[in-house]
PDB file of C-alpha atoms in Angstrom:
ATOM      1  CA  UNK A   1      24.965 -59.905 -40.465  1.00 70.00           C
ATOM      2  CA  UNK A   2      23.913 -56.938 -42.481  1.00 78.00           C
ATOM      3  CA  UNK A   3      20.138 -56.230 -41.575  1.00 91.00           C
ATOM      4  CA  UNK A   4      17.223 -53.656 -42.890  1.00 96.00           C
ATOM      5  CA  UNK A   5      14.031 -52.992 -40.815  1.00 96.00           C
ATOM      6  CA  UNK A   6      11.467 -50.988 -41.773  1.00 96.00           C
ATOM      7  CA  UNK A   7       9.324 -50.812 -38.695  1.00 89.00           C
ATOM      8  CA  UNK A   8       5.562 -50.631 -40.748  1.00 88.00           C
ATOM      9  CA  UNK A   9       4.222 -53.332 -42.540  1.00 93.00           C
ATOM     10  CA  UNK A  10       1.423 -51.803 -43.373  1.00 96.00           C
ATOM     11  CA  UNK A  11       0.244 -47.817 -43.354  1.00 97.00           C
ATOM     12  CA  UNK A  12      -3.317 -46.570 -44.298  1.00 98.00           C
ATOM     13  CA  UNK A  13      -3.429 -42.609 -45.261  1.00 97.00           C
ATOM     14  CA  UNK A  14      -6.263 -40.292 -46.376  1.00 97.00           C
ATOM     15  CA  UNK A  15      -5.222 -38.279 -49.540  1.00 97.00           C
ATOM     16  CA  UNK A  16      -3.251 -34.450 -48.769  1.00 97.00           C
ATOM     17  CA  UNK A  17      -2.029 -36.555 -45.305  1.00 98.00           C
ATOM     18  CA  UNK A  18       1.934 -36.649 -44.803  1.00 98.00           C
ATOM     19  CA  UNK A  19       4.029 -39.636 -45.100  1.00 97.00           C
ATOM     20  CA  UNK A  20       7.093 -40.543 -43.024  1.00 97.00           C
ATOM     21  CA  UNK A  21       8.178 -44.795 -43.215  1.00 97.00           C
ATOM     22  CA  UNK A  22      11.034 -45.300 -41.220  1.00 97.00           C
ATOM     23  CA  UNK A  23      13.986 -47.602 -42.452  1.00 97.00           C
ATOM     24  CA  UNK A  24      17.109 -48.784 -39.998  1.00 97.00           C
ATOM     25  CA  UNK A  25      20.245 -50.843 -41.305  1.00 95.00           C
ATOM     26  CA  UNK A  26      22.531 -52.586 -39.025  1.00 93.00           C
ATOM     27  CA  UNK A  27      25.967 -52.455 -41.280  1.00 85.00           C
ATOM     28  CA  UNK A  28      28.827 -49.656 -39.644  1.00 79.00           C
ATOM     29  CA  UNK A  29      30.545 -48.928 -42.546  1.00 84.00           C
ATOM     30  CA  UNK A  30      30.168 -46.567 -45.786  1.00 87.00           C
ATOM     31  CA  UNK A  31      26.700 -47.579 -47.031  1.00 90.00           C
ATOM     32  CA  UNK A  32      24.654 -46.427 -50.318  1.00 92.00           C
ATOM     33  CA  UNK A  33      20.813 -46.269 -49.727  1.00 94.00           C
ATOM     34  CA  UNK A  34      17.963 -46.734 -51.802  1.00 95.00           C
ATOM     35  CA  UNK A  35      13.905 -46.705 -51.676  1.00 97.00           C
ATOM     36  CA  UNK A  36      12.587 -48.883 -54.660  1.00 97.00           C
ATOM     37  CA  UNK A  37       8.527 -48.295 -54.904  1.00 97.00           C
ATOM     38  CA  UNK A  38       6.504 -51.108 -56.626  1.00 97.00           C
ATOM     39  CA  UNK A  39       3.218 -50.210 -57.840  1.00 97.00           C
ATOM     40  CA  UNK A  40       0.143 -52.417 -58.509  1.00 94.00           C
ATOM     41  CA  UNK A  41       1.127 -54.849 -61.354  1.00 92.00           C
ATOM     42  CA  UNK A  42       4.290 -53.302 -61.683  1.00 94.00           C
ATOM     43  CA  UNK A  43       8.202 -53.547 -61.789  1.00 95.00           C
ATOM     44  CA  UNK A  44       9.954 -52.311 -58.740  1.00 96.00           C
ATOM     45  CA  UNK A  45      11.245 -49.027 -59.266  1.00 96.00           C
ATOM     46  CA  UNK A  46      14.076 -46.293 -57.697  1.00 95.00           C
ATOM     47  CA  UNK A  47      12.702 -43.711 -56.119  1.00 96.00           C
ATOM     48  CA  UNK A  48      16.032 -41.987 -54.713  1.00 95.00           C
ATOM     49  CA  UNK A  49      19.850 -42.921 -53.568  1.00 94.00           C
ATOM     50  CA  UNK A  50      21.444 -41.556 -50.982  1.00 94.00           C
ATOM     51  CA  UNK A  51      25.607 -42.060 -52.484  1.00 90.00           C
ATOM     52  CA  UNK A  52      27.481 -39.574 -50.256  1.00 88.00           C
ATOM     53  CA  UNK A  53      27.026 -35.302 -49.502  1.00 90.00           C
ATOM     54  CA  UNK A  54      23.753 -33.806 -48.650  1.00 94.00           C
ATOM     55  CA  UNK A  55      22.033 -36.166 -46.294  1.00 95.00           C
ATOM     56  CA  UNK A  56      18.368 -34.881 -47.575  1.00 97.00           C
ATOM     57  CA  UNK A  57      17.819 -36.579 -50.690  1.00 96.00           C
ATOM     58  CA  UNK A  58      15.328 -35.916 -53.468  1.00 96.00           C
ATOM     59  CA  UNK A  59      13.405 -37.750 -55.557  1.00 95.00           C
ATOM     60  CA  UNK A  60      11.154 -38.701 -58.082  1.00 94.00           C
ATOM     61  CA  UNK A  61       7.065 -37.430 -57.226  1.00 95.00           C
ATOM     62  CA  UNK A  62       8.284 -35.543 -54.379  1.00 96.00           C
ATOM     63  CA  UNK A  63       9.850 -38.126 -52.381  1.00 97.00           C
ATOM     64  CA  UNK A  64      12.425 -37.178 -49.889  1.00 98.00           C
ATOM     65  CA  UNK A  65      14.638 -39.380 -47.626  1.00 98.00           C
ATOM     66  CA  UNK A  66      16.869 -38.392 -44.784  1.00 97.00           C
ATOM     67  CA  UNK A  67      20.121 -40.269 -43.876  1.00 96.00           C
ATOM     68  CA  UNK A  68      20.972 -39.736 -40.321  1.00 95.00           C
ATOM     69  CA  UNK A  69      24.552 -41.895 -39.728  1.00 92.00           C
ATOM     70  CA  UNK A  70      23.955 -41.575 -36.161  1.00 93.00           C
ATOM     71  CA  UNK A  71      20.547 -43.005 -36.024  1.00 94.00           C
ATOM     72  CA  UNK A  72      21.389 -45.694 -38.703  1.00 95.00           C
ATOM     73  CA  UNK A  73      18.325 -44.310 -40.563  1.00 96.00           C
ATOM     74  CA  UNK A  74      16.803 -43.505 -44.075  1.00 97.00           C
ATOM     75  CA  UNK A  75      13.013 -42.384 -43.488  1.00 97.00           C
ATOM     76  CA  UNK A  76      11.268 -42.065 -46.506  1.00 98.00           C
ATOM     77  CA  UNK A  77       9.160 -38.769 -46.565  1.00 98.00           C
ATOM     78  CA  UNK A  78       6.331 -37.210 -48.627  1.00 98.00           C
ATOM     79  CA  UNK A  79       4.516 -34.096 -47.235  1.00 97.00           C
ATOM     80  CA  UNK A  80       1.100 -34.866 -49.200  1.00 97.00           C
ATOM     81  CA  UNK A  81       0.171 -38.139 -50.154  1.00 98.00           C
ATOM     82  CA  UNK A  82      -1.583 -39.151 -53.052  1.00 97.00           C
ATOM     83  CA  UNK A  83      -4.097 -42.033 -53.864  1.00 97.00           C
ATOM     84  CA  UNK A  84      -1.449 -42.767 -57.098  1.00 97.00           C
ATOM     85  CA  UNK A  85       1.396 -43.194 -54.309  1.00 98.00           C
ATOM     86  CA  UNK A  86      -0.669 -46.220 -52.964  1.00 98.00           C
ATOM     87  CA  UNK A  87       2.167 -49.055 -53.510  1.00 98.00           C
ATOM     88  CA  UNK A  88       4.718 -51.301 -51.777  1.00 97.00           C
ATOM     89  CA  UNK A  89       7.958 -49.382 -50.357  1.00 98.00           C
ATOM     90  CA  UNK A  90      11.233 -50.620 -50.281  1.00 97.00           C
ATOM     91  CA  UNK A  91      14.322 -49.458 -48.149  1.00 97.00           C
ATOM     92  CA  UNK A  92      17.753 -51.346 -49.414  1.00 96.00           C
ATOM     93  CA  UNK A  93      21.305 -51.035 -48.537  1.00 94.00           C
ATOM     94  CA  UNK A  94      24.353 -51.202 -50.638  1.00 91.00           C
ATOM     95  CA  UNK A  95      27.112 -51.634 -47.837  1.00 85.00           C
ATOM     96  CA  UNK A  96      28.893 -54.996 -49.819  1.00 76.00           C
ATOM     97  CA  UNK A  97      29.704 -55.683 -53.448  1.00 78.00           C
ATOM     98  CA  UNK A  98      26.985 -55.544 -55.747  1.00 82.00           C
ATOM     99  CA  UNK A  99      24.291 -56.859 -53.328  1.00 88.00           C
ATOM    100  CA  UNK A 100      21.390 -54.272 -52.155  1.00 92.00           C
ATOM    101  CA  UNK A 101      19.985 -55.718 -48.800  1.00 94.00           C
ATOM    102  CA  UNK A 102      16.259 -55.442 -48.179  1.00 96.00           C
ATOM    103  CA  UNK A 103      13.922 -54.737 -45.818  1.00 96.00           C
ATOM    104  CA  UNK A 104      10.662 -56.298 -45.789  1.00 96.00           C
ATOM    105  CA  UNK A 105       8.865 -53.827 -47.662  1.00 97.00           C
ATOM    106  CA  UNK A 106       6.271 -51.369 -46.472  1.00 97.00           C
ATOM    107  CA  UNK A 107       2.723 -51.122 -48.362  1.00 97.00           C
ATOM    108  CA  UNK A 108       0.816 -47.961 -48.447  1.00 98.00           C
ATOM    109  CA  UNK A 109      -2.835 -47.125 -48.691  1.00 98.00           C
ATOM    110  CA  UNK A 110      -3.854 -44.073 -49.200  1.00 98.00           C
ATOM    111  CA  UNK A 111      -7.983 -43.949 -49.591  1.00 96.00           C
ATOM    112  CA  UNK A 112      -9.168 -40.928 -51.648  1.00 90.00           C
TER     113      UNK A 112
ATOM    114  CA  UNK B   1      14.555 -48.429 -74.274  1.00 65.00           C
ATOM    115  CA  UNK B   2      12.926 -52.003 -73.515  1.00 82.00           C
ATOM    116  CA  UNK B   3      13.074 -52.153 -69.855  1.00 94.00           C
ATOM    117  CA  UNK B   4      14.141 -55.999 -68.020  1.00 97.00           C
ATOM    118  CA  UNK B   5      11.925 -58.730 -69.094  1.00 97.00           C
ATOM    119  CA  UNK B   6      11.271 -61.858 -67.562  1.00 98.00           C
ATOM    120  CA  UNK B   7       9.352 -64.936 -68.593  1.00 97.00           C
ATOM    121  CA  UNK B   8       6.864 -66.330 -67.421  1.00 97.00           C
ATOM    122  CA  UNK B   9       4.962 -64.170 -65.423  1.00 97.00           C
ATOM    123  CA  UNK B  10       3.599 -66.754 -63.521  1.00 97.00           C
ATOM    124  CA  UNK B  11       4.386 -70.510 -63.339  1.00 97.00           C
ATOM    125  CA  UNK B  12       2.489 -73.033 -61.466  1.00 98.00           C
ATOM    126  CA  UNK B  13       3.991 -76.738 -61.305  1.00 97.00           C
ATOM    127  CA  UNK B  14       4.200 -79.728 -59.019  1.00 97.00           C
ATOM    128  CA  UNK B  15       6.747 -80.256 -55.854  1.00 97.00           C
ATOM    129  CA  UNK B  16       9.843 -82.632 -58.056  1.00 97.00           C
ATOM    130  CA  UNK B  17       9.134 -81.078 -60.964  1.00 98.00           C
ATOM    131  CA  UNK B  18      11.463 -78.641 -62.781  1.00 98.00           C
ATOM    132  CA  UNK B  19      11.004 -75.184 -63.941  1.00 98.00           C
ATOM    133  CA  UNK B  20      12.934 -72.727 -65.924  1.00 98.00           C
ATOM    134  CA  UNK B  21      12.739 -68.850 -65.530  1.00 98.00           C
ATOM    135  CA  UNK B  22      14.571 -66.346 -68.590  1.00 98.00           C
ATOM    136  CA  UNK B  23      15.573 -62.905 -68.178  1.00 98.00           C
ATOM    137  CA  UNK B  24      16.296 -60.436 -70.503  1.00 97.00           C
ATOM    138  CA  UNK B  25      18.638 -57.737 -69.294  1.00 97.00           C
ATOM    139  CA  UNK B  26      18.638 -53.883 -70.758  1.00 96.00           C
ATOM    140  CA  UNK B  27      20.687 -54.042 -74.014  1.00 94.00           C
ATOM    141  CA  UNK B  28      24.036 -53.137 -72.930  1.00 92.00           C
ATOM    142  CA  UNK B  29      23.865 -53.871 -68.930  1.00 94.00           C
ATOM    143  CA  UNK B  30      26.680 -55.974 -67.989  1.00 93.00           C
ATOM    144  CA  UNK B  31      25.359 -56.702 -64.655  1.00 94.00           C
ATOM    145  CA  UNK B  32      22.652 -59.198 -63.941  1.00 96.00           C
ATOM    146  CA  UNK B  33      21.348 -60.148 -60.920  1.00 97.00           C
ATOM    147  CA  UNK B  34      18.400 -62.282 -59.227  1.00 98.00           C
ATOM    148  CA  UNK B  35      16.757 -61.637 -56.323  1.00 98.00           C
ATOM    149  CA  UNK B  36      13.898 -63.414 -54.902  1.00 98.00           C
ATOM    150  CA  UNK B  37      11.294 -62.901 -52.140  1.00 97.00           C
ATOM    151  CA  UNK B  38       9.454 -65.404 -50.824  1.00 95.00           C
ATOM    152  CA  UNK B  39       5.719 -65.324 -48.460  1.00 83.00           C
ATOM    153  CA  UNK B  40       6.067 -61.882 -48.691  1.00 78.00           C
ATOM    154  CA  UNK B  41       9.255 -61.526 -46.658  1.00 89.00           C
ATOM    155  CA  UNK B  42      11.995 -59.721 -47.393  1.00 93.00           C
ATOM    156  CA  UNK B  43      13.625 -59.513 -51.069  1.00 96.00           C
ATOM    157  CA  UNK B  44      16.898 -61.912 -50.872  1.00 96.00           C
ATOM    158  CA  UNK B  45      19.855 -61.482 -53.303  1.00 95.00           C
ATOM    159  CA  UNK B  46      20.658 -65.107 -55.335  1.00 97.00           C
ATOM    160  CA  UNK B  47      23.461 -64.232 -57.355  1.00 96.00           C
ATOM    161  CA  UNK B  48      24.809 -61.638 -59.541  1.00 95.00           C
ATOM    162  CA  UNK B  49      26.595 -61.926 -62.755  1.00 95.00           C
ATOM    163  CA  UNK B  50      28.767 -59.432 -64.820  1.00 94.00           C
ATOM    164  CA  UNK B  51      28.502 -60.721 -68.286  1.00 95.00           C
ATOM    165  CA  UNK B  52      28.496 -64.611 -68.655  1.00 95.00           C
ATOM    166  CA  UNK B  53      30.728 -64.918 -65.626  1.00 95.00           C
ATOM    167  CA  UNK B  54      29.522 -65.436 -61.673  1.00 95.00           C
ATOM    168  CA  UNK B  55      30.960 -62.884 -59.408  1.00 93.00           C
ATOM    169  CA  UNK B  56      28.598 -63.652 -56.573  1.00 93.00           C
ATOM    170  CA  UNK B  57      26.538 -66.596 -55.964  1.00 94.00           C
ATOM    171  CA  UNK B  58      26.372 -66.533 -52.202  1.00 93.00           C
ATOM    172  CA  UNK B  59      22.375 -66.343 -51.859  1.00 94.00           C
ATOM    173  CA  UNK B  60      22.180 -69.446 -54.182  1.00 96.00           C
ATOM    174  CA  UNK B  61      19.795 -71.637 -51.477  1.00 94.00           C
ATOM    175  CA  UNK B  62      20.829 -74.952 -52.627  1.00 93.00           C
ATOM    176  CA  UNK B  63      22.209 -76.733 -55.345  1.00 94.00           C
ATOM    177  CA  UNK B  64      18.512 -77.368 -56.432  1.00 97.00           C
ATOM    178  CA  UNK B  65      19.096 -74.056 -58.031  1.00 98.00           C
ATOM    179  CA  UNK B  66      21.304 -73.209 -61.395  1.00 97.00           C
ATOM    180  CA  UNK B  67      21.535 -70.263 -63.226  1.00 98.00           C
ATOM    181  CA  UNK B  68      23.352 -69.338 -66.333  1.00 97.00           C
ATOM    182  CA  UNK B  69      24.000 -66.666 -68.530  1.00 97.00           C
ATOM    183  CA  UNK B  70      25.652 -67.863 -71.973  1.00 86.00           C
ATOM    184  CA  UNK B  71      27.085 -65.554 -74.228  1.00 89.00           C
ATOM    185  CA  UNK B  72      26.745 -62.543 -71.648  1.00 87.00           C
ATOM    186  CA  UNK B  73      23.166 -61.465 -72.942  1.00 93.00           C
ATOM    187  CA  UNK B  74      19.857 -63.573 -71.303  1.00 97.00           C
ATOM    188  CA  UNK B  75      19.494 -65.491 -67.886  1.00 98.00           C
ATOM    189  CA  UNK B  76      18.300 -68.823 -66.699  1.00 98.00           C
ATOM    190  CA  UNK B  77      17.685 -69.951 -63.218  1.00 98.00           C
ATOM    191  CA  UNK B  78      16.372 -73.400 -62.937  1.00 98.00           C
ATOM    192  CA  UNK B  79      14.967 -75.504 -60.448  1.00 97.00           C
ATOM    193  CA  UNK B  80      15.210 -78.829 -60.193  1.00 97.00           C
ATOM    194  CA  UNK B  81      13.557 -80.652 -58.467  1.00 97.00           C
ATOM    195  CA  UNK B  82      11.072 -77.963 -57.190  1.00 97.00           C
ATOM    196  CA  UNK B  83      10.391 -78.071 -53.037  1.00 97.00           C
ATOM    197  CA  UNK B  84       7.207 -76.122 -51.507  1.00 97.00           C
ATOM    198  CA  UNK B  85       9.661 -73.616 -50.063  1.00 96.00           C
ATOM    199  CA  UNK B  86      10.771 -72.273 -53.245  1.00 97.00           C
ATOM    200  CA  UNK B  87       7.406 -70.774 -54.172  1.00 97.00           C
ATOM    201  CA  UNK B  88       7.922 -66.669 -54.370  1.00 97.00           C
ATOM    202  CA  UNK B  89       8.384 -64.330 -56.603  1.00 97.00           C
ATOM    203  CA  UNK B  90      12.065 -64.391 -58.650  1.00 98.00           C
ATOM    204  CA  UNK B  91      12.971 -61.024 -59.594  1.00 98.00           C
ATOM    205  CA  UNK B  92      15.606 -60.326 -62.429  1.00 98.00           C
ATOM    206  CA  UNK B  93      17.449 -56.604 -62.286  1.00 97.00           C
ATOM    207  CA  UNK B  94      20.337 -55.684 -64.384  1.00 96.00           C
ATOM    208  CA  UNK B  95      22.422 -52.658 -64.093  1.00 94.00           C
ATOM    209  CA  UNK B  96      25.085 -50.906 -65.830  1.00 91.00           C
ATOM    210  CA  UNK B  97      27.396 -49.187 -63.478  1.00 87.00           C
ATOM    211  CA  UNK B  98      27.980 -50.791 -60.135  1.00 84.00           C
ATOM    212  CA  UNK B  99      25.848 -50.491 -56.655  1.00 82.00           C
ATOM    213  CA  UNK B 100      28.832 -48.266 -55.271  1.00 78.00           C
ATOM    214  CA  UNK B 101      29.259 -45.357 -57.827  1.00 80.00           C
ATOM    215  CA  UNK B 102      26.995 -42.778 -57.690  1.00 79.00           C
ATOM    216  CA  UNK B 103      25.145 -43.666 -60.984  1.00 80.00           C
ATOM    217  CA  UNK B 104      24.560 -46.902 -59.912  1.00 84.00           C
ATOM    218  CA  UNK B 105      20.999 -48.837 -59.773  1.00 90.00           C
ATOM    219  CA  UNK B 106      19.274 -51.730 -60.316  1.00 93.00           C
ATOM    220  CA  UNK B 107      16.766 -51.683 -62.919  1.00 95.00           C
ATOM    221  CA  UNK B 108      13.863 -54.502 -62.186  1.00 97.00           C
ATOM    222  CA  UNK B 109      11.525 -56.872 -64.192  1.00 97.00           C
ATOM    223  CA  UNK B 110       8.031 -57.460 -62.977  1.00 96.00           C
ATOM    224  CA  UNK B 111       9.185 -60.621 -61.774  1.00 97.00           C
ATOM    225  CA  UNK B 112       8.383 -64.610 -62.363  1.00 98.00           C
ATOM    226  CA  UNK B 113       6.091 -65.538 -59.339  1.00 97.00           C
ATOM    227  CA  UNK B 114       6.584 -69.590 -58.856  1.00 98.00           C
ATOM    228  CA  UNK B 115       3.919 -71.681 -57.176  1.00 97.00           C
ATOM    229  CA  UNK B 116       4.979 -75.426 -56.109  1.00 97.00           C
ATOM    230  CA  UNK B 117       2.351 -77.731 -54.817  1.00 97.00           C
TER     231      UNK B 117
END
């Protein structure tokens, strides 16, 4: 069955410290990735979609995410954290239908 | 632009008893869908709906669980009779394009969190 792991539960930053959670999906085929962020108190939100061409993905608050087909990976990448980024992270996969697949969600600290 | 709404916020009832949670979609978003993620696992697809019609129910759990969409606009999902296990967080997203074309994405309420005891 179609399966997304990303590997830490939990991450604790200092502010200006870089950012890399790691996301793995388990489907072969054409996929469509996502990272959804949820803040405190808030509605989950897209960060960025990886649909097809460039594998290095931009998005919103200087987010980045790199799809590697080989690896089966999305990471999720920021090169200076923030104590605003402090959230929940969400990889998902769009390999089926209309269903996005989840993984189990990442949430980040970052102290100031 | 109103975003997804989804009411209540947070219900709190008694294992048999039944509860009712509404969504409100973006004006104009076809698509519908409920997720739900429960003891802080993963977030689980339920069922998705373009307009009033079911085009995927195949993360319904049970048959505990009904949802509807009349008239193609607002969302119910009802439980009935409530078990322990379905406490969690329902989440309501609509969309306008599909997941597979490149302007696709789900759009998100805060979500109804359900508490059985």
């Amino acid at each position: 069955a179609q399966s997304v792991s990303q590997h830490n539960h939990h991450v604790i930053l200092s502010e200006a410290a870089s950012l890399e959670l790691g996301c793995n999906y388990s489907y072969g085929g054409t996929v469509n990735l996502f990272w959804y962020v949820q803040y405190p108190g808030q509605h989950l939100q897209l960060l960025l979609k990886y649909f097809s061409g460039d594998p290095l993905v931009k998005g919103i608050k200087g987010f980045e995410a790199e799809f590697i087909k080989s690896k089966f990976s999305f990471n999720l990448r920021k090169p200076s954290v923030q104590w605003s980024d402090t959230a929940e992270y969400f990889c998902a996969v769009n390999a089926k239908g209309n269903m996005l697949t989840f993984g189990g969600g990442t949430r980040l600290m970052v102290k100031p | 632009e109103a975003g997804v709404t989804q009411f209540p916020s947070h219900s709190v009832i008694e294992k048999g008893q039944t509860v009712t949670l509404r969504c409100d979609p973006i004006s104009g978003h076809d698509n519908l869908y409920w997720y739900r993620r429960v003891m802080g696992k993963e977030i689980k697809f339920l069922l998705h709906f373009v307009k009033e019609s079911k085009q995927d129910e195949s993360g319904m759990p049970n048959n505990r669980f009904l949802a509807e969409r009349t008239g193609g606009t607002y969302s119910t999902l009802k439980v009935q009779p409530a078990e322990l296990e379905d406490s969690g967080v329902y989440f309501c997203a609509s969309s306008q394009d599909s997941l597979y074309v490149r302007t696709g994405e789900l759009f998100f309420g805060e979500g109804s969190r359900l508490t059985v005891l």
